[in-house]
Each structure stands twice: as C-alpha cells, then as structure tokens.
Short mmCIF file of C-alpha atoms in Angstrom, two decimals:
data_model
loop_
_atom_site.label_atom_id
_atom_site.label_comp_id
_atom_site.label_asym_id
_atom_site.label_seq_id
_atom_site.Cartn_x
_atom_site.Cartn_y
_atom_site.Cartn_z
CA UNK A 1 -0.13 -0.04 0.13
CA UNK A 2 1.19 3.51 -0.98
CA UNK A 3 1.78 5.52 1.87
CA UNK A 4 -0.89 7.96 2.73
CA UNK A 5 -0.29 11.50 1.61
CA UNK A 6 -1.94 14.51 0.98
CA UNK A 7 -1.23 16.64 -2.75
CA UNK A 8 -3.05 18.98 -4.36
CA UNK A 9 -6.98 19.58 -5.28
CA UNK A 10 -6.59 18.49 -8.63
CA UNK A 11 -5.48 14.99 -6.66
CA UNK A 12 -8.61 15.56 -4.25
CA UNK A 13 -11.01 15.74 -7.30
CA UNK A 14 -9.34 12.49 -9.24
CA UNK A 15 -9.43 10.37 -5.90
CA UNK A 16 -13.29 11.10 -6.09
CA UNK A 17 -13.65 10.45 -9.45
CA UNK A 18 -11.80 7.06 -9.20
CA UNK A 19 -13.80 6.30 -5.74
CA UNK A 20 -17.76 7.21 -7.32
CA UNK A 21 -16.83 6.01 -11.11
CA UNK A 22 -17.78 2.03 -11.88
CA UNK A 23 -17.29 0.57 -15.15
CA UNK A 24 -19.91 1.05 -17.38
CA UNK A 25 -20.80 4.80 -16.52
CA UNK A 26 -21.40 7.53 -18.76
CA UNK A 27 -19.46 10.35 -17.46
CA UNK A 28 -18.76 14.37 -19.02
CA UNK A 29 -15.76 15.84 -19.00
CA UNK A 30 -16.71 19.45 -19.42
CA UNK A 31 -12.93 21.14 -20.15
CA UNK A 32 -10.90 19.05 -21.78
CA UNK A 33 -8.15 20.98 -21.90
CA UNK A 34 -5.17 18.73 -23.14
CA UNK A 35 -7.32 15.56 -22.35
CA UNK A 36 -5.30 14.28 -19.15
CA UNK A 37 -8.74 13.90 -17.68
CA UNK A 38 -10.40 12.42 -20.41
CA UNK A 39 -8.39 10.00 -20.93
CA UNK A 40 -8.00 8.63 -16.77
CA UNK A 41 -12.28 8.98 -17.28
CA UNK A 42 -11.99 6.77 -20.30
CA UNK A 43 -10.43 3.85 -18.43
CA UNK A 44 -12.34 4.17 -15.76
CA UNK A 45 -15.42 3.84 -17.51
CA UNK A 46 -14.06 0.66 -19.47
CA UNK A 47 -15.15 -0.51 -22.84
CA UNK A 48 -18.63 -0.30 -21.77
CA UNK A 49 -18.83 3.41 -20.51
CA UNK A 50 -18.84 6.28 -22.38
CA UNK A 51 -17.02 9.66 -21.89
CA UNK A 52 -18.63 12.96 -23.14
CA UNK A 53 -15.99 16.02 -23.25
CA UNK A 54 -16.64 19.58 -24.23
CA UNK A 55 -14.11 22.25 -25.04
CA UNK A 56 -14.40 25.77 -27.27
CA UNK A 57 -11.09 25.31 -28.18
CA UNK A 58 -10.54 23.20 -31.12
CA UNK A 59 -6.76 22.67 -30.14
CA UNK A 60 -8.06 21.24 -27.02
CA UNK A 61 -10.11 19.25 -28.45
CA UNK A 62 -7.29 17.97 -31.40
CA UNK A 63 -5.01 17.64 -28.30
CA UNK A 64 -7.40 15.04 -26.02
CA UNK A 65 -8.48 13.29 -29.75
CA UNK A 66 -4.97 11.94 -30.36
CA UNK A 67 -4.28 11.22 -26.73
CA UNK A 68 -7.43 9.05 -26.45
CA UNK A 69 -6.52 7.24 -30.03
CA UNK A 70 -3.21 6.61 -28.96
CA UNK A 71 -4.47 5.24 -26.07
CA UNK A 72 -6.87 3.27 -28.16
CA UNK A 73 -10.06 4.65 -26.50
CA UNK A 74 -11.34 7.48 -29.18
CA UNK A 75 -14.47 4.92 -29.40
CA UNK A 76 -15.91 5.09 -26.30
CA UNK A 77 -15.45 9.01 -26.49
CA UNK A 78 -17.56 11.83 -27.91
CA UNK A 79 -15.78 15.34 -28.27
CA UNK A 80 -17.77 18.25 -28.90
CA UNK A 81 -16.55 21.65 -30.00
CA UNK A 82 -18.65 24.00 -27.78
CA UNK A 83 -19.28 25.58 -24.52
CA UNK A 84 -19.83 23.62 -21.54
CA UNK A 85 -22.57 25.60 -20.64
CA UNK A 86 -24.46 23.96 -23.82
CA UNK A 87 -24.21 20.13 -22.06
CA UNK A 88 -27.46 19.67 -21.50
CA UNK A 89 -28.90 20.13 -24.94
CA UNK A 90 -26.60 17.30 -26.25
CA UNK A 91 -26.58 15.36 -23.19
CA UNK A 92 -30.33 13.50 -23.24
CA UNK A 93 -29.60 11.09 -20.38
CA UNK A 94 -28.26 10.95 -16.27
CA UNK A 95 -24.49 10.37 -16.01
CA UNK A 96 -22.35 9.05 -13.28
CA UNK A 97 -19.78 12.22 -12.96
CA UNK A 98 -19.36 15.43 -14.31
CA UNK A 99 -15.59 17.17 -13.94
CA UNK A 100 -14.80 20.83 -14.38
CA UNK A 101 -11.16 22.04 -14.23
CA UNK A 102 -11.55 25.62 -14.51
CA UNK A 103 -9.29 28.09 -15.78
CA UNK A 104 -7.28 28.44 -18.74
CA UNK A 105 -5.78 25.68 -21.32
CA UNK A 106 -2.21 24.46 -20.28
CA UNK A 107 0.37 25.63 -22.44
CA UNK A 108 -2.38 28.08 -24.43
CA UNK A 109 -3.24 31.09 -24.54
CA UNK A 110 -3.83 32.41 -20.84
CA UNK A 111 -6.50 35.46 -21.98
CA UNK A 112 -9.28 32.91 -22.92
CA UNK A 113 -10.17 31.12 -19.82
CA UNK A 114 -13.25 29.57 -18.41
CA UNK A 115 -15.78 32.61 -17.18
CA UNK A 116 -18.53 32.48 -14.55
CA UNK A 117 -20.95 33.57 -16.75
CA UNK A 118 -20.80 30.40 -18.28
CA UNK A 119 -19.23 28.37 -15.77
CA UNK A 120 -22.20 29.03 -13.44
CA UNK A 121 -24.53 27.83 -16.56
CA UNK A 122 -22.40 24.86 -17.19
CA UNK A 123 -22.28 23.79 -13.47
CA UNK A 124 -26.48 24.25 -12.95
CA UNK A 125 -26.46 22.01 -16.28
CA UNK A 126 -24.37 19.20 -14.33
CA UNK A 127 -26.03 19.21 -11.55
CA UNK A 128 -29.38 18.44 -13.00
CA UNK A 129 -27.70 15.95 -15.06
CA UNK A 130 -26.42 13.40 -12.35
CA UNK A 131 -28.10 10.60 -11.15
CA UNK A 132 -28.42 10.18 -7.55
CA UNK A 133 -25.37 9.61 -5.68
CA UNK A 134 -23.67 11.15 -9.01
CA UNK A 135 -20.86 13.00 -8.26
CA UNK A 136 -19.27 16.53 -9.73
CA UNK A 137 -15.85 17.89 -8.77
CA UNK A 138 -14.34 21.31 -9.45
CA UNK A 139 -11.06 22.64 -9.28
CA UNK A 140 -10.64 26.28 -9.10
CA UNK A 141 -7.50 28.52 -9.55
CA UNK A 142 -8.17 31.80 -7.36
CA UNK A 143 -4.64 32.86 -8.43
CA UNK A 144 -5.83 34.55 -11.64
CA UNK A 145 -8.44 37.35 -11.56
CA UNK A 146 -11.57 35.50 -13.28
CA UNK A 147 -10.34 32.11 -11.27
CA UNK A 148 -11.03 34.65 -7.92
CA UNK A 149 -14.38 35.50 -9.50
CA UNK A 150 -15.09 32.09 -10.53
CA UNK A 151 -14.35 30.93 -6.62
CA UNK A 152 -16.39 34.06 -4.89
CA UNK A 153 -19.38 32.97 -6.87
CA UNK A 154 -19.32 29.42 -7.00
CA UNK A 155 -18.81 28.77 -3.31
CA UNK A 156 -22.30 31.34 -3.02
CA UNK A 157 -23.44 29.63 -5.67
CA UNK A 158 -23.21 25.82 -4.13
CA UNK A 159 -23.78 27.44 -0.81
CA UNK A 160 -27.46 27.44 -1.72
CA UNK A 161 -27.98 24.05 -2.74
CA UNK A 162 -30.90 22.41 -0.91
CA UNK A 163 -28.85 19.95 1.09
CA UNK A 164 -31.51 17.29 0.92
CA UNK A 165 -30.55 17.36 -2.76
CA UNK A 166 -27.02 17.88 -2.76
CA UNK A 167 -24.33 17.30 -0.49
CA UNK A 168 -21.41 19.74 -1.33
CA UNK A 169 -17.99 19.60 -0.06
CA UNK A 170 -15.34 22.35 -0.14
CA UNK A 171 -11.55 21.57 0.46
CA UNK A 172 -8.66 24.07 0.35
CA UNK A 173 -4.96 23.98 1.36
CA UNK A 174 -5.14 26.97 4.40
CA UNK A 175 -0.92 27.19 4.40
CA UNK A 176 -0.66 27.60 0.43
CA UNK A 177 -0.79 30.79 -0.56
CA UNK A 178 -3.87 32.84 -1.73
CA UNK A 179 -3.85 31.47 -5.23
CA UNK A 180 -3.63 27.81 -3.78
CA UNK A 181 -6.61 26.02 -6.10
CA UNK A 182 -9.92 24.80 -4.20
CA UNK A 183 -11.37 21.37 -5.17
CA UNK A 184 -15.43 20.91 -4.49
CA UNK A 185 -16.66 17.96 -4.81
CA UNK A 186 -20.56 17.47 -4.94
CA UNK A 187 -22.90 14.68 -4.68
CA UNK A 188 -26.37 14.62 -5.40
CA UNK A 189 -28.74 12.66 -2.97
CA UNK A 190 -29.77 9.28 -3.12
CA UNK A 191 -33.30 10.26 -2.45
CA UNK A 192 -33.25 13.20 -5.18
CA UNK A 193 -35.43 13.47 -7.84
CA UNK A 194 -32.82 12.55 -11.32
CA UNK A 195 -33.83 15.67 -12.54
CA UNK A 196 -33.97 18.22 -9.33
CA UNK A 197 -33.94 21.99 -10.30
CA UNK A 198 -31.07 23.75 -10.25
CA UNK A 199 -31.56 27.61 -9.42
CA UNK A 200 -31.66 28.65 -13.05
CA UNK A 201 -29.35 31.40 -14.14
CA UNK B 1 -17.20 -2.08 -2.61
CA UNK B 2 -19.38 0.45 -1.25
CA UNK B 3 -20.94 3.25 -3.60
CA UNK B 4 -18.89 6.37 -2.97
CA UNK B 5 -20.68 8.78 -0.11
CA UNK B 6 -19.83 12.09 1.22
CA UNK B 7 -20.84 11.59 4.57
CA UNK B 8 -19.65 14.03 7.22
CA UNK B 9 -16.43 16.16 8.85
CA UNK B 10 -16.36 13.19 11.61
CA UNK B 11 -15.99 10.26 8.42
CA UNK B 12 -13.50 12.54 6.70
CA UNK B 13 -11.44 12.67 9.92
CA UNK B 14 -11.64 8.89 10.04
CA UNK B 15 -10.95 8.02 6.83
CA UNK B 16 -7.50 9.85 6.84
CA UNK B 17 -7.01 8.24 9.80
CA UNK B 18 -7.59 4.70 8.54
CA UNK B 19 -5.31 5.70 5.33
CA UNK B 20 -2.75 7.23 7.65
CA UNK B 21 -2.06 4.74 10.40
CA UNK B 22 -0.89 1.20 10.18
CA UNK B 23 -0.50 -1.90 12.65
CA UNK B 24 2.48 -1.43 15.05
CA UNK B 25 2.22 2.43 14.99
CA UNK B 26 1.93 5.01 17.80
CA UNK B 27 -0.45 7.05 17.95
CA UNK B 28 -2.82 10.09 20.36
CA UNK B 29 -6.15 10.02 21.17
CA UNK B 30 -6.48 13.82 22.30
CA UNK B 31 -10.02 13.87 23.12
CA UNK B 32 -11.36 10.52 24.84
CA UNK B 33 -14.95 11.35 24.77
CA UNK B 34 -16.72 7.96 25.26
CA UNK B 35 -13.94 6.31 23.45
CA UNK B 36 -15.33 5.27 19.58
CA UNK B 37 -11.98 6.73 18.32
CA UNK B 38 -9.70 5.25 20.76
CA UNK B 39 -11.08 1.91 19.93
CA UNK B 40 -11.48 2.01 16.32
CA UNK B 41 -7.60 3.27 16.63
CA UNK B 42 -6.69 0.32 19.16
CA UNK B 43 -7.97 -1.78 16.27
CA UNK B 44 -5.82 -0.18 13.82
CA UNK B 45 -2.28 -0.31 15.22
CA UNK B 46 -3.03 -3.87 16.21
CA UNK B 47 -1.48 -5.62 19.23
CA UNK B 48 2.06 -4.59 18.47
CA UNK B 49 1.21 -0.40 18.18
CA UNK B 50 -0.14 1.35 21.31
CA UNK B 51 -3.11 4.63 21.69
CA UNK B 52 -1.95 7.43 24.20
CA UNK B 53 -5.01 8.66 25.23
CA UNK B 54 -5.85 12.18 27.27
CA UNK B 55 -9.43 13.55 28.69
CA UNK B 56 -9.79 15.70 32.04
CA UNK B 57 -13.03 14.29 32.81
CA UNK B 58 -13.00 11.02 34.67
CA UNK B 59 -15.96 9.69 33.05
CA UNK B 60 -14.68 10.12 29.92
CA UNK B 61 -11.17 8.10 31.14
CA UNK B 62 -13.71 5.72 32.79
CA UNK B 63 -16.29 4.80 30.06
CA UNK B 64 -13.38 4.63 27.32
CA UNK B 65 -11.55 2.28 29.28
CA UNK B 66 -14.69 -0.33 30.03
CA UNK B 67 -15.17 0.12 26.42
CA UNK B 68 -11.08 -0.82 25.38
CA UNK B 69 -11.95 -3.85 28.24
CA UNK B 70 -15.04 -5.42 26.36
CA UNK B 71 -12.93 -5.13 23.27
CA UNK B 72 -10.22 -7.17 24.82
CA UNK B 73 -7.47 -4.25 23.50
CA UNK B 74 -6.77 -2.25 26.65
CA UNK B 75 -3.26 -3.70 26.91
CA UNK B 76 -2.60 -1.80 24.02
CA UNK B 77 -4.03 1.92 25.21
CA UNK B 78 -2.34 4.37 28.01
CA UNK B 79 -4.99 6.56 29.61
CA UNK B 80 -4.43 10.42 30.91
CA UNK B 81 -7.00 11.64 33.36
CA UNK B 82 -5.16 14.98 31.97
CA UNK B 83 -5.38 18.05 29.65
CA UNK B 84 -4.37 17.02 26.12
CA UNK B 85 -2.03 20.39 25.98
CA UNK B 86 0.37 18.21 28.71
CA UNK B 87 0.72 15.75 25.71
CA UNK B 88 4.47 16.15 25.28
CA UNK B 89 5.38 15.99 29.03
CA UNK B 90 3.66 12.74 28.90
CA UNK B 91 4.68 11.25 25.29
CA UNK B 92 8.21 10.89 25.04
CA UNK B 93 8.41 9.45 21.28
CA UNK B 94 7.33 10.77 17.78
CA UNK B 95 3.70 9.26 16.48
CA UNK B 96 2.24 8.62 13.51
CA UNK B 97 -0.81 10.12 14.35
CA UNK B 98 -2.85 12.38 16.80
CA UNK B 99 -6.68 12.68 16.69
CA UNK B 100 -8.86 15.75 17.84
CA UNK B 101 -12.28 15.85 17.97
CA UNK B 102 -13.15 18.85 19.94
CA UNK B 103 -16.19 20.21 22.03
CA UNK B 104 -17.99 18.67 24.92
CA UNK B 105 -18.49 14.60 26.11
CA UNK B 106 -21.84 13.24 24.27
CA UNK B 107 -23.89 13.08 26.90
CA UNK B 108 -22.01 15.09 29.49
CA UNK B 109 -22.21 18.28 30.71
CA UNK B 110 -22.23 20.40 27.94
CA UNK B 111 -20.61 23.45 29.87
CA UNK B 112 -17.14 21.79 30.15
CA UNK B 113 -16.17 21.94 26.67
CA UNK B 114 -12.57 22.23 25.15
CA UNK B 115 -11.14 25.90 25.08
CA UNK B 116 -9.20 27.58 22.38
CA UNK B 117 -6.32 28.37 25.21
CA UNK B 118 -5.44 24.88 26.06
CA UNK B 119 -6.61 23.81 22.64
CA UNK B 120 -3.94 25.64 20.76
CA UNK B 121 -1.33 24.40 22.98
CA UNK B 122 -2.51 20.65 22.55
CA UNK B 123 -2.44 21.05 18.87
CA UNK B 124 0.95 22.74 18.95
CA UNK B 125 2.23 19.78 20.82
CA UNK B 126 0.95 17.74 18.57
CA UNK B 127 2.02 18.71 15.56
CA UNK B 128 5.21 18.66 17.59
CA UNK B 129 5.05 15.21 18.18
CA UNK B 130 4.21 14.10 14.58
CA UNK B 131 7.03 11.85 12.70
CA UNK B 132 7.48 12.58 9.16
CA UNK B 133 4.60 12.18 6.83
CA UNK B 134 2.56 11.69 10.18
CA UNK B 135 -0.94 13.12 10.24
CA UNK B 136 -3.25 15.10 12.81
CA UNK B 137 -6.74 15.29 12.20
CA UNK B 138 -8.82 18.06 14.20
CA UNK B 139 -12.78 18.41 13.96
CA UNK B 140 -14.74 21.77 14.95
CA UNK B 141 -17.96 21.90 15.85
CA UNK B 142 -19.01 25.93 15.29
CA UNK B 143 -22.10 25.16 16.21
CA UNK B 144 -21.75 26.56 20.34
CA UNK B 145 -19.98 29.64 21.13
CA UNK B 146 -16.56 28.13 22.16
CA UNK B 147 -16.62 26.14 19.11
CA UNK B 148 -17.06 29.05 17.04
CA UNK B 149 -13.78 30.80 18.45
CA UNK B 150 -11.50 27.60 18.14
CA UNK B 151 -12.77 27.20 14.52
CA UNK B 152 -11.80 31.15 13.94
CA UNK B 153 -8.52 30.64 15.96
CA UNK B 154 -7.71 26.96 14.54
CA UNK B 155 -7.68 28.43 10.62
CA UNK B 156 -5.83 31.46 11.40
CA UNK B 157 -3.08 29.05 13.20
CA UNK B 158 -2.95 26.45 10.79
CA UNK B 159 -3.04 29.05 8.03
CA UNK B 160 0.65 29.97 9.58
CA UNK B 161 2.24 26.66 9.57
CA UNK B 162 5.05 26.51 6.96
CA UNK B 163 4.33 25.07 3.84
CA UNK B 164 7.84 23.60 4.05
CA UNK B 165 6.86 21.61 7.30
CA UNK B 166 2.90 20.82 6.93
CA UNK B 167 0.32 20.31 4.61
CA UNK B 168 -2.80 22.11 5.93
CA UNK B 169 -6.41 20.42 4.35
CA UNK B 170 -9.62 22.24 5.52
CA UNK B 171 -12.58 20.62 4.40
CA UNK B 172 -16.50 21.74 4.94
CA UNK B 173 -19.88 20.75 3.81
CA UNK B 174 -20.90 24.37 2.67
CA UNK B 175 -24.84 23.74 2.49
CA UNK B 176 -25.17 22.42 5.62
CA UNK B 177 -26.03 24.92 7.59
CA UNK B 178 -23.53 27.60 9.45
CA UNK B 179 -22.84 25.52 12.56
CA UNK B 180 -21.73 22.49 10.56
CA UNK B 181 -18.22 20.83 12.04
CA UNK B 182 -15.19 21.30 9.79
CA UNK B 183 -12.56 18.52 9.38
CA UNK B 184 -8.77 19.73 9.36
CA UNK B 185 -6.31 16.86 8.16
CA UNK B 186 -2.44 18.37 8.87
CA UNK B 187 0.54 16.06 7.58
CA UNK B 188 3.76 16.85 8.30
CA UNK B 189 6.14 16.73 5.39
CA UNK B 190 8.32 14.00 4.96
CA UNK B 191 11.56 16.28 4.67
CA UNK B 192 10.11 17.87 7.71
CA UNK B 193 12.73 17.42 11.18
CA UNK B 194 10.64 15.06 13.44
CA UNK B 195 11.25 17.89 16.10
CA UNK B 196 10.35 21.38 13.87
CA UNK B 197 8.69 23.94 15.41
CA UNK B 198 5.71 25.42 15.91
CA UNK B 199 4.86 28.79 16.92
CA UNK B 200 4.83 28.39 20.60
CA UNK B 201 2.38 29.34 22.71
#
C-alpha cells in the first residue's frame, strides 16, 4: 500500500472520481484541456462506458482526440467543440460524474479562460444531469482574476443548494498561499429526483 | 465495493486516520470522549501498536477504559486523566497520528468544552510530536460559541504553518448550515525535521 499523502486540489478531485466512477458509467469531461482527465475517465468507465467531452478551443479537442487514439480509447469518447454551458442540449441521459477543471488551457492562450457567466450555467446543467449518488468535481484556480471571481461566486452558488438534494464539500489547502486551487466535490443525494431543479441562471 | 458517499466531517477524519495509521504505530487520541475513536485507533494499530489517550473528565476515561476492556484491547492503550495540552510531557517519542474531536463529552455536561487557550497548546504539541508523513485530524463544531472561537483561531493558526513543514487541508460542507462541523487534516512533510518547531504559545 502506498503511503498516505495529502497532495493537491487536483488530486482530491481525482480521488473522488476514482471512488465514484464504475465500469459502464456515462461521465462528462466539461473542460477537455489537453485530455489528461478525459483519458483517465475513459479508463475508469471501461469499454462499455462512455465519456462526453466539451471544449471551446479546437486545439484542446485535437490534442485530447490524439491522446485518446494513442491509448486506443477514442471509440468510447464523444468530443464536442462547444461550450460546456450547452451540455444539457447535447446529453440526453443522466450521468454518473461531471469533471470541471476551470481556468485556461495549459500551454495555450491565458487570455482564454473559463468565465463565471458560462461556468454557472454549465455547473447548473451538470448538477441537473447527475444521477442520484452521482458526483461533480470542480477545481478552481483563484490565482488569476477570473479564477478569483469564479471561486467567490461558486462558493456562494453551491452554498445555496438544498441539502436534501446535494451534499457539497469544499476542500482547500490553508497554508499553500492565497492563489492555491480549491476543490469542490458535490454529490446528488440518493433520494433526490434525477432532474431536481437547480437555481436557473 | 461500497458506493462512494460523502458523509460528514467526522467521517472524513476517520478516512484520513484509516489511510495513515498502520499496524505497530503509536498514535494519540487527544479527546477520549466516550472512546469510540480510541477503540477504532486501537484496532488500527493492532497488538504491536499503542494508543495514548487524554481527557480531563474521569467519566470519559472510565467509559473509554470499559469500552476497550470489553473489546480486549485495553493492554495496547494508555489513558491519562489530564489535559491534552500536557501531551508532550507524557509522550516521549514521535507518533504517527493525533486525533482531536473538539467540543464537549457526548451525553456529558455541555458547559465543559474544549477551550481555544488549551486547544492551541495541545495542537502545537501534537504537530511537534508527529513523525514525518504523520497526520493530525481535527473536527471542530462551530455551532456553539466556544466552538466558533476555536474554528476561527484554528484556521488562522494552521494557515500560518510553514508549507515546507506541514500540508494543511480544510474540509467543510458548504450547504449544511452555519454550525456544520469542519475537518482539518494536517500532514507533516516527509522532509520536515521530526521536532520542527511550531509557533510556541
């Protein structure tokens, strides 16, 4: 057994995904980036499962597709070159997990970052799509201006969710500096309706 | 495999303890209470390990001892009827884990609660006693006045720890109401000196 080690916000999100996602599940990668999360999700859902991914940058979709093809997992994945705020128009079934890794494309243009206006719509859509006991993870990076706005608004938005419908965990590393990433893990309650409404935006 | 489920601050603390503590370890239960944590720690360290416990209430020491005896685990435990702020005078070796469950004795006198003045001394002592990669868990209950004081001061105290020496994770359930418990998990870095100093109080 590996020694227990506290690592990072991103690692906490990964642990929650690994614990929640089972073979055969349908999951969403709401921010493809370079496809690292997408590939991991594709491994978790296995051959019978599927991953539906979104990104607004052609470069992100391209590099993710390449990564999936090299690993022989492209067939179980469906990549959309469109904003994650449209996910409920594309996905017509409930899902086990939705993964958000906010901010900009690593190695890409740092002026193109997720924005609260669309992030809020996307998170509301994601929470609506979750099946009971399904999990949404969000990593937020308040070290840049738009990330700080996202963190403040997300915290307030998620605090307002009904406890009968969602359990919302906020995890932060206290002594890692003011810009340290924060990880949210949100689980839909077992008793919540599949399509329980989230404050519309 | 049990379905992934977000539960409570107390459960997050328990998960960290289970991941960190190995057979043969020496660990500290800084708040015996009714001995539930003590018994679980005694199971985790096994026959070759040891649990050192502290509480200022004779009732807590008595009910913990009874619980341990009934489970046949009293021999690996050493219970002290003294405040946890004295732990460094009693414990002369480094330890793998220290567990704090702050507040009052469940079922006991609610006027007798842990107080920030002694809690701070105890936490500083605990962090000093941790071995590298050792873990301290703290559950705090801000629903009562002294608990709210403890939470505010603990957050500020733990934020000031050097990241080269400790990794400090704060976990809270955002939509569980203002008095919802908070769980801190603190890990001493692998490279930290065994007796690295913590701001003295």
